[in-house]
Coordinates of C-alpha atoms and ligand atoms in Angstrom, one line a residue:
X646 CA 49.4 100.6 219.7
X647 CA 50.8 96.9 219.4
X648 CA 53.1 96.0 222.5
X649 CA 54.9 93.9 219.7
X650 CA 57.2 94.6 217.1
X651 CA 56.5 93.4 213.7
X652 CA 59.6 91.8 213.0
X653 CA 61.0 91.4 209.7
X654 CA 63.8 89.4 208.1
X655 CA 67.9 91.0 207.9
X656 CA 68.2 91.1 204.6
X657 CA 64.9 93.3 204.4
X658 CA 66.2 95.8 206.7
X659 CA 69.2 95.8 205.5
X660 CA 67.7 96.7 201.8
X661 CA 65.3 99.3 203.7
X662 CA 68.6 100.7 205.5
X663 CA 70.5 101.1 202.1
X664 CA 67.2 102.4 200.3
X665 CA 67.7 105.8 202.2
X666 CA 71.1 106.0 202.4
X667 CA 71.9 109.7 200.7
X668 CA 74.2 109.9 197.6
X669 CA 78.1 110.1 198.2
X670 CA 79.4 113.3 198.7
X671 CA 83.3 113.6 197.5
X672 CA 85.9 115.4 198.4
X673 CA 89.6 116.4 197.5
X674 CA 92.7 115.5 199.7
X675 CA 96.4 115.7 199.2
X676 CA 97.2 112.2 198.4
X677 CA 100.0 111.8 201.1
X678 CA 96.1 111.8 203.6
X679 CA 94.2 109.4 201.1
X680 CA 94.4 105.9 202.8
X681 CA 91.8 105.0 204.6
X682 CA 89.5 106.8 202.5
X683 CA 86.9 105.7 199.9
X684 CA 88.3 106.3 196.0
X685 CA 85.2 108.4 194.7
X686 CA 86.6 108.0 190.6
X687 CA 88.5 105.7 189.0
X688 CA 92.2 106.9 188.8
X689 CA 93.5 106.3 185.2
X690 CA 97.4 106.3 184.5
X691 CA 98.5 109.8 182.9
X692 CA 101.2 108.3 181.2
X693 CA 103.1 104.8 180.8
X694 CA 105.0 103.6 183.9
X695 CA 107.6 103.5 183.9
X696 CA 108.0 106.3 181.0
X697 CA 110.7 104.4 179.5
X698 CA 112.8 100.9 179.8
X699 CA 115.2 100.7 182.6
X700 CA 117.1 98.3 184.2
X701 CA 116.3 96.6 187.6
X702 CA 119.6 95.9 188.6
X703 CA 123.4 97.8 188.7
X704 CA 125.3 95.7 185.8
X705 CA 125.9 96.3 182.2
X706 CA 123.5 96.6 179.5
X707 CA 124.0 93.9 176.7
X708 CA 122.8 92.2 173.8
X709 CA 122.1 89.3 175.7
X710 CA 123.0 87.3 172.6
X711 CA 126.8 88.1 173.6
X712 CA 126.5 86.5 176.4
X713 CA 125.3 82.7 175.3
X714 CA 127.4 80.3 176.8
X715 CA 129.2 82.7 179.2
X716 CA 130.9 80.9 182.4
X717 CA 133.5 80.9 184.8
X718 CA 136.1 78.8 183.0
X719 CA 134.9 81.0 179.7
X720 CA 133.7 84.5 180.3
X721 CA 132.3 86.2 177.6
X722 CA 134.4 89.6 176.9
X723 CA 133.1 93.1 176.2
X724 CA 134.1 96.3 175.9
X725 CA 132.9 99.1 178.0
X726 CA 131.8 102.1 176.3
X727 CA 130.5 103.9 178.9
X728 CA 127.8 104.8 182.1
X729 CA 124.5 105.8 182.0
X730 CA 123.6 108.8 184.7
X731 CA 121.1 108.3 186.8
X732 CA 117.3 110.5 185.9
X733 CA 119.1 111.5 182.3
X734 CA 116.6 111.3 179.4
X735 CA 119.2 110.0 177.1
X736 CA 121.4 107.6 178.4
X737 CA 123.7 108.7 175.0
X738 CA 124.8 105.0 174.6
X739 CA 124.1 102.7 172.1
X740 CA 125.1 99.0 172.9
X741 CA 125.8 97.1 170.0
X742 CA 127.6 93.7 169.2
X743 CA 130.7 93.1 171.8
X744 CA 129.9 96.1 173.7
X745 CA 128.3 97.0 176.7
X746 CA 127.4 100.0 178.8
X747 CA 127.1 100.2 182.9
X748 CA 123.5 101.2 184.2
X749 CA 122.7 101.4 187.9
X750 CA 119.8 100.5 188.8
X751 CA 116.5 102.5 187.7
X752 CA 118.9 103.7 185.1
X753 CA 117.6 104.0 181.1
X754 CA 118.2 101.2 179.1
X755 CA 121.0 102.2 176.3
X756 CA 119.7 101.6 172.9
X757 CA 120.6 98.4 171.6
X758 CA 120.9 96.4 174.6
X759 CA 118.1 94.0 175.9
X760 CA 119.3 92.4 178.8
X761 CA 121.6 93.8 181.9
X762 CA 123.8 91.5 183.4
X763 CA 124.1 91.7 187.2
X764 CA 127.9 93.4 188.2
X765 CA 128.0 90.1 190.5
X766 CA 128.7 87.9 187.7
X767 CA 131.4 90.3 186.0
X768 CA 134.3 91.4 186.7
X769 CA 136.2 94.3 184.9
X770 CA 139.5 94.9 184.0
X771 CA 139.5 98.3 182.8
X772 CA 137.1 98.8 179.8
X773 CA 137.0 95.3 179.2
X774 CA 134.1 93.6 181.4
X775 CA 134.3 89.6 182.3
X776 CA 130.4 88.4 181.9
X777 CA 130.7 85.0 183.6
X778 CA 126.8 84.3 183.5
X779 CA 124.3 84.8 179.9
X780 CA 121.8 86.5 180.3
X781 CA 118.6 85.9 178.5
X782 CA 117.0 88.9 176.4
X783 CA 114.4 91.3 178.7
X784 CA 116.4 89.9 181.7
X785 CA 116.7 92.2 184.6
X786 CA 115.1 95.1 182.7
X787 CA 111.6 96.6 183.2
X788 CA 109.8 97.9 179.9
X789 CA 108.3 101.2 179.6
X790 CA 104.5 100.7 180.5
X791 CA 105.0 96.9 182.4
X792 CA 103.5 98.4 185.7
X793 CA 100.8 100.8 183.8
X794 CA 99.8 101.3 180.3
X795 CA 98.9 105.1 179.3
X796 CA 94.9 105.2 179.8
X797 CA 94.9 102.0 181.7
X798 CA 92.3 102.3 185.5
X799 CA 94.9 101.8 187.7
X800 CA 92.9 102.1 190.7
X801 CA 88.6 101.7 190.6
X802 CA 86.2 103.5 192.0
X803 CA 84.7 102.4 195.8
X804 CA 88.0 101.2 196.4
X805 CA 89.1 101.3 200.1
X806 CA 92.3 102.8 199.8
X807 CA 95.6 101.5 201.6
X808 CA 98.8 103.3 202.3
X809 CA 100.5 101.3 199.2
X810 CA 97.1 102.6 196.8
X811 CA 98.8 105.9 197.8
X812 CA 102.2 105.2 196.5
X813 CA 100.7 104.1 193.0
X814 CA 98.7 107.0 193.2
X815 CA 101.8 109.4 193.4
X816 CA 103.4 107.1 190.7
X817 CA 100.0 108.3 188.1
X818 CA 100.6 112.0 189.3
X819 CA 97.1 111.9 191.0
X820 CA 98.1 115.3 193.6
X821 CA 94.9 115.6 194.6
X822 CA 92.3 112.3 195.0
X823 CA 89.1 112.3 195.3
X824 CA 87.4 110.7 197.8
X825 CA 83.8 110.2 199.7
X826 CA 83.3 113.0 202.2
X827 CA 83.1 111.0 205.5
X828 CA 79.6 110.8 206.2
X829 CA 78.6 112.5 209.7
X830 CA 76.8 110.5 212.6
X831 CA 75.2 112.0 215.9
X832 CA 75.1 109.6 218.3
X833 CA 72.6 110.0 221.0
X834 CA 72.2 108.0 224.2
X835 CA 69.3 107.3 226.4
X836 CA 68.2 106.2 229.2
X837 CA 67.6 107.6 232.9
X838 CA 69.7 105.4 234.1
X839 CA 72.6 106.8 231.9
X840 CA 75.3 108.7 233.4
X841 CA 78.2 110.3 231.4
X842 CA 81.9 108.7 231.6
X843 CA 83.4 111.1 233.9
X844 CA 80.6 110.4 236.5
X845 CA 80.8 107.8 238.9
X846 CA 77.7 105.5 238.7
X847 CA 75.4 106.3 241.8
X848 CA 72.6 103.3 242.5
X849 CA 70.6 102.2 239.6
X850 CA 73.0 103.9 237.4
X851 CA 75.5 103.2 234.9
X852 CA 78.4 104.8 232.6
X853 CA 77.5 105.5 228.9
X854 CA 79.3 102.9 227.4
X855 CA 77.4 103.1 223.7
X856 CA 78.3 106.3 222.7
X857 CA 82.4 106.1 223.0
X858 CA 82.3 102.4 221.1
X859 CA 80.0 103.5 218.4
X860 CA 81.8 106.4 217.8
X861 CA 85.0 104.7 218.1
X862 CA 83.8 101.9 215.6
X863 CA 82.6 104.7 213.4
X864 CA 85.9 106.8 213.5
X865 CA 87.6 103.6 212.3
X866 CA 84.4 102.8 209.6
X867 CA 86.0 106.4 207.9
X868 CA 83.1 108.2 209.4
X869 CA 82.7 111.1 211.7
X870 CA 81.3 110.5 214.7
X871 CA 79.6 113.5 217.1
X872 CA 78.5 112.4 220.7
X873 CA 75.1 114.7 221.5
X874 CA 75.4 113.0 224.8
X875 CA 72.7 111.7 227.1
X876 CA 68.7 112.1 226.7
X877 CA 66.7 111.2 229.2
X878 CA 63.8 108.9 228.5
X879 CA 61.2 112.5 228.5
X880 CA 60.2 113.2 225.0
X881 CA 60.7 117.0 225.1
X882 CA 64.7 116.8 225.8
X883 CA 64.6 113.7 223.1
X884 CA 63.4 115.9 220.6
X885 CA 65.4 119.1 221.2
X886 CA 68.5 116.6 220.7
X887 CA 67.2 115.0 217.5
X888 CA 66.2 118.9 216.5
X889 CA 70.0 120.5 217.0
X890 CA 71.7 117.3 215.8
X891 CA 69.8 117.2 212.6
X892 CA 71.1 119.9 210.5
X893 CA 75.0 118.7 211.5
X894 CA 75.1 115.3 210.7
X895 CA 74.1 113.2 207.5
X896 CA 72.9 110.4 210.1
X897 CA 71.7 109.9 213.4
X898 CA 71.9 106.7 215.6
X899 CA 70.1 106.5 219.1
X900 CA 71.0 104.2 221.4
X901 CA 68.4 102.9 224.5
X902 CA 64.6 103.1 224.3
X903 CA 63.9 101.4 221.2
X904 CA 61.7 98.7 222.4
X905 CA 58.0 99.1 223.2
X906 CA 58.4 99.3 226.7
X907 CA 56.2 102.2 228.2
X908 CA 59.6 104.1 228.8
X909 CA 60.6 103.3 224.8
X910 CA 60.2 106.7 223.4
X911 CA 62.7 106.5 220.4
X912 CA 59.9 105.0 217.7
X913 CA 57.5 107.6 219.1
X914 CA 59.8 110.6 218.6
X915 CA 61.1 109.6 215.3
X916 CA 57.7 108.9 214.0
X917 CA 57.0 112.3 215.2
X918 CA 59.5 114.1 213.4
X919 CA 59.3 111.7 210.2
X920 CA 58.4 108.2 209.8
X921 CA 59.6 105.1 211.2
X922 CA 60.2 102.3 208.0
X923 CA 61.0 99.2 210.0
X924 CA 60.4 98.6 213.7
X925 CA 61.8 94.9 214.8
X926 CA 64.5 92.9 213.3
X927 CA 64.8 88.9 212.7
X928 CA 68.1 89.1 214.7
X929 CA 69.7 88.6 217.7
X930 CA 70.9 90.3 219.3
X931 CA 69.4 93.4 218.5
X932 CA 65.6 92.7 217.8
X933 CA 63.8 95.7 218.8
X934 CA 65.8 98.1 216.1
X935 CA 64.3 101.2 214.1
X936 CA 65.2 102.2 211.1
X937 CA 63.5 105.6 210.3
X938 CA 63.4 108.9 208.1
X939 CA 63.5 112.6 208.9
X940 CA 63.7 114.6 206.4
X941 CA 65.8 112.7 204.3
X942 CA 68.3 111.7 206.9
X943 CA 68.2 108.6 207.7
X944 CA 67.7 107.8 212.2
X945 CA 68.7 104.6 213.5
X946 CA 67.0 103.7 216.8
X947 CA 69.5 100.7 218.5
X948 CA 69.0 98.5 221.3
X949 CA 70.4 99.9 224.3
X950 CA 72.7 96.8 225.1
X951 CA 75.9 97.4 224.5
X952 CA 76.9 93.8 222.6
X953 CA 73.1 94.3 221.0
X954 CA 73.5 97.9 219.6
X955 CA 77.4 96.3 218.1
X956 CA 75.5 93.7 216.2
X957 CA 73.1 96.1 214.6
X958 CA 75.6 98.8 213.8
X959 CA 77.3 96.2 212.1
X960 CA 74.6 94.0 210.6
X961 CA 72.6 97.2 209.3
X962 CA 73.9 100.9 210.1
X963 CA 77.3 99.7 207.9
X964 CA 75.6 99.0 204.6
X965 CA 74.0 102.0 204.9
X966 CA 77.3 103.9 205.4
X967 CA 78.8 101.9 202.5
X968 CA 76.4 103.2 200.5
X969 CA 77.4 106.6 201.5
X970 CA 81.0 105.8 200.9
X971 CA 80.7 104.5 197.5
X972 CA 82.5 101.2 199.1
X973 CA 82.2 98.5 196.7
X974 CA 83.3 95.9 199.6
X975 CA 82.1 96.0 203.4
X976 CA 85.2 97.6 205.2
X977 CA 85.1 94.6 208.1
X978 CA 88.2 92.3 208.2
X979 CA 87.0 88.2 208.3
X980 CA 88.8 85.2 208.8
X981 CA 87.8 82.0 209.0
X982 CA 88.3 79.2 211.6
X983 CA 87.0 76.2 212.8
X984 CA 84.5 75.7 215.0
X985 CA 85.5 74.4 218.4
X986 CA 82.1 73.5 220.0
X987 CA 78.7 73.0 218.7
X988 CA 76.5 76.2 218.7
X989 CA 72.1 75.7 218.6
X990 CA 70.5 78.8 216.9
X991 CA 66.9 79.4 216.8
X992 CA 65.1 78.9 213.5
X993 CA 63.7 82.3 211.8
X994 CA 66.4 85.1 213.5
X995 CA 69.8 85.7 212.4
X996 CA 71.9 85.1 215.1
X997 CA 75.2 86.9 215.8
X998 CA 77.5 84.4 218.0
X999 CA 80.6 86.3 219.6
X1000 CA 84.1 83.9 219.2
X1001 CA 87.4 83.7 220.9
X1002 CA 89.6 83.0 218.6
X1003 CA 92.7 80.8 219.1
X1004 CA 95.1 79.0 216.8
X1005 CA 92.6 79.0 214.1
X1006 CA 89.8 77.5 216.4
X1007 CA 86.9 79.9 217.0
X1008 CA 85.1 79.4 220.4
X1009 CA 81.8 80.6 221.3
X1010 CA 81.6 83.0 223.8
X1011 CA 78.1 83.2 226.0
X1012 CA 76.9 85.1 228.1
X1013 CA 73.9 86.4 229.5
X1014 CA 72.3 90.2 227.6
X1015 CA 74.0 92.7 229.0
X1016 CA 77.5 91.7 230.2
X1017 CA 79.9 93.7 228.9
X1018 CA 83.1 91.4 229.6
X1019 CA 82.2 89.4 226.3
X1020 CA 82.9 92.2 224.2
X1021 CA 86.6 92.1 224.8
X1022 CA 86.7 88.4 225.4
X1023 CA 86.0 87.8 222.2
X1024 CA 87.7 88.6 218.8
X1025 CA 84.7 88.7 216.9
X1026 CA 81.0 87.3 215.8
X1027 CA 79.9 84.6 213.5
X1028 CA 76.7 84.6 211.5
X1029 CA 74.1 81.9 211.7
X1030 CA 71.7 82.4 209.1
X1031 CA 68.0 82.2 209.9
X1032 CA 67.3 79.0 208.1
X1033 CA 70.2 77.4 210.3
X1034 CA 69.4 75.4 213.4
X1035 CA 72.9 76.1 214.7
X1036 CA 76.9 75.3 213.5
X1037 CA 78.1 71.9 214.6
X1038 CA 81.6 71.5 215.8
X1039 CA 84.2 71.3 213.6
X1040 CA 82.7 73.5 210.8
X1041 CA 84.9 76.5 209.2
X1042 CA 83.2 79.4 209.8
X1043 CA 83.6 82.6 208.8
X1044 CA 84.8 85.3 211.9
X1045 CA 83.6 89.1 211.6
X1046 CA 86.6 90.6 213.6
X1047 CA 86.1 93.5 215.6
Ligands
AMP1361 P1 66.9 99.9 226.5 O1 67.2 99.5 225.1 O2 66.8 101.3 226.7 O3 65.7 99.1 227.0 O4 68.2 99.4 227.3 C1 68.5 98.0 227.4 C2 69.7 97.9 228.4 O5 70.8 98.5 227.8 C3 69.4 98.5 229.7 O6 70.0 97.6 230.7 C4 70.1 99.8 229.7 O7 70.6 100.2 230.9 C5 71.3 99.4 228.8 N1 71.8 100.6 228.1 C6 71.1 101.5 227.4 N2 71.8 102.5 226.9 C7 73.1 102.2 227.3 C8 74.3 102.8 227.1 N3 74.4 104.0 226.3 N4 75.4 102.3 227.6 C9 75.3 101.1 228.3 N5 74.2 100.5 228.5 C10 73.1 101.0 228.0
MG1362 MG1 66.2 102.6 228.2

């Protein structure tokens, strides 16, 4: 077998990666737990909203012809014929020339009227009403189906949803909304080296620090994370892990071992169980990555380094899992900022640069493979593409935020 990997460019693995992601599952939940989940249909509007024409402010409703001209020094005058009740179907008013009738706000518009004049700029003197400003007609009134026409998509399909999405989805009736199931990930570590959080690192050792920040990163990516702890680098253990996570998750991502080092066992065991598709990435970090098969599920085989295995779950696990969330848009936040030093990239690799971020200036952050400091020193990466041979200084650039 080669000791090197056959490396191939991002975007390829990246198409490979969302070539085997499995169909969206979807779901139902109450909509008052729908943000931060993925809209599986589009949600149309059951009915014209608002139902009906209402005011948006507590005045009177006029013919806003009656008010032309209206001032201080010559108020236009109108009689009062009455208030509309809040929620009533019917306000039971009609306005018509000289008249007027008092409507709170969110209150029906009485026929006749087409305009509401704010109570600020009246003043009444028992059922006669001072209007000291005109109004113009459809001022301060909302008409039935301004927000949302009957039939109309209100909200589309792969759309992350936010806590306001909710809101309009209450407004359309929408109880019950369905959403992508959140796809499930097992996360293996591996490594003899590895020791799990609670233990204190003996010599040679160190903590798991891959599987709490993929999992946490996933958790917030609207997935469902499950830690199947620490493998050792023996292929029997590796496999009974792969073989009990399997049937629970609709992914699996190992971290460690997925180089071609003699100790590198992750390719082996995947291509045991399945196939491996793509064995070496045009990126860096995170060169020696696997993308493989089992079954149908799709494995993931990251670089043990912490910042590496980031990049890649990033770069190539994530449009796989927005593929299995239906998202129409990547879920990451970005900003953009200018570049505060000159970066070199190699030719031929993608290269992930991580940023400190300050008053709109990004700075890179370097440091050698393998230190985890630059992982919270920085607020995110930039991208160099492969045909780049680096960013100069003052350049705005766009900033993946963690
Ligand atoms: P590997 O990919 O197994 O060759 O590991 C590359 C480097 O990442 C080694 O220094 C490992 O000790 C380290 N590493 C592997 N897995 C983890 C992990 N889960 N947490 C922290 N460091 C890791
Ligand atoms: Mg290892």
């Amino acid at each position: 077998m080669s000791r090197f990997l056959r490396v191939i460019p991002v975007t390829d693995a990246v198409a490979a990666a969302e070539k085997i992601a499995p169909p969206v599952k979807t779901e139902h939940v109450p909509v008052e737990q729908s943000a931060g989940r993925v809209l599986a249909s589009d949600i149309v509007a059951d009915s014209d909203i608002p139902g009906f024409d209402r005011s948006i402010v507590d005045g009177y409703a006029v013919r806003a012809a009656d008010t032309a001209g209206a001032s201080d020094a010559v108020p236009a005058i109108l009689h009062c014929t009455g208030r509309v009740a809040m929620g009533s179907p019917d306000p039971g008013h009609t306005v018509t020339h000289g008249t007027c009738v008092y409507t709170p706000t969110g209150g029906v518009m009485p026929q006749g009227a087409d305009a509401v004049v704010m109570v600020e700029n009246t003043e009444e003197a028992g059922e006669t009403v001072l209007v000291r400003r005109p109004v113009s007609s459809g001022e301060n009134t909302l008409l039935r189906d301004d927000d949302f026409r009957q039939g109309e998509t209100v909200l589309p399909a792969g759309r992350l949803l936010s806590p306001q999405d909710t809101g309009v989805l209450a407004a359309c009736g929408c109880v019950s909304v369905p959403v992508a199931q959140k796809p499930v990930v097992g996360i293996i570590s591996t490594g003899n080296e590895l020791v799990p959080v609670s233990s204190r690192p003996g010599p040679g050792q160190i903590r798991d620090v891959n599987a709490p920040m993929l999992a946490a990163y996933l958790r917030e990516y609207g997935c469902i994370p499950r830690i199947y702890g620490i493998v050792r680098d023996e292929r029997e253990s590796f496999e009974a892990t792969i073989a009990t996570a399997l049937p629970e998750c609709d992914v699996i991502i190992i971290s460690g071992g997925s180089s071609k080092d003699d100790r590198d066992m992750t390719s082996a065991v995947i291509a045991g169980a399945g196939e491996v598709l793509v064995h070496g990435i045009a990126i860096a970090p995170g060169k020696p990555t696997i993308i493989g098969l089992i079954g149908k599920k799709p494995v993931f085989g990251l670089p043990g380094h912490p910042a590496a295995a980031f990049v890649v779950l990033i770069t190539i696990v994530c449009p796989l899992l927005d593929r299995m969330l239906g998202l129409t848009k990547p879920r990451f936040r970005t900003t953009r900022a200018v570049l505060g030093e000159s970066i070199p990239s190699q030719k031929g690799r993608e290269e992930y640069i991580r940023v400190r971020c300050a008053d709109g200036i990004a700075y890179p952050v370097f440091g050698k493979s393998g230190l985890l400091h630059t992982l919270i020193r920085s607020e995110g990466l930039i991208r160099i593409p492969s045909v780049c041979e680096g960013f100069e200084k003052g350049m705005s650039v766009e900033v993946i935020l963690w």
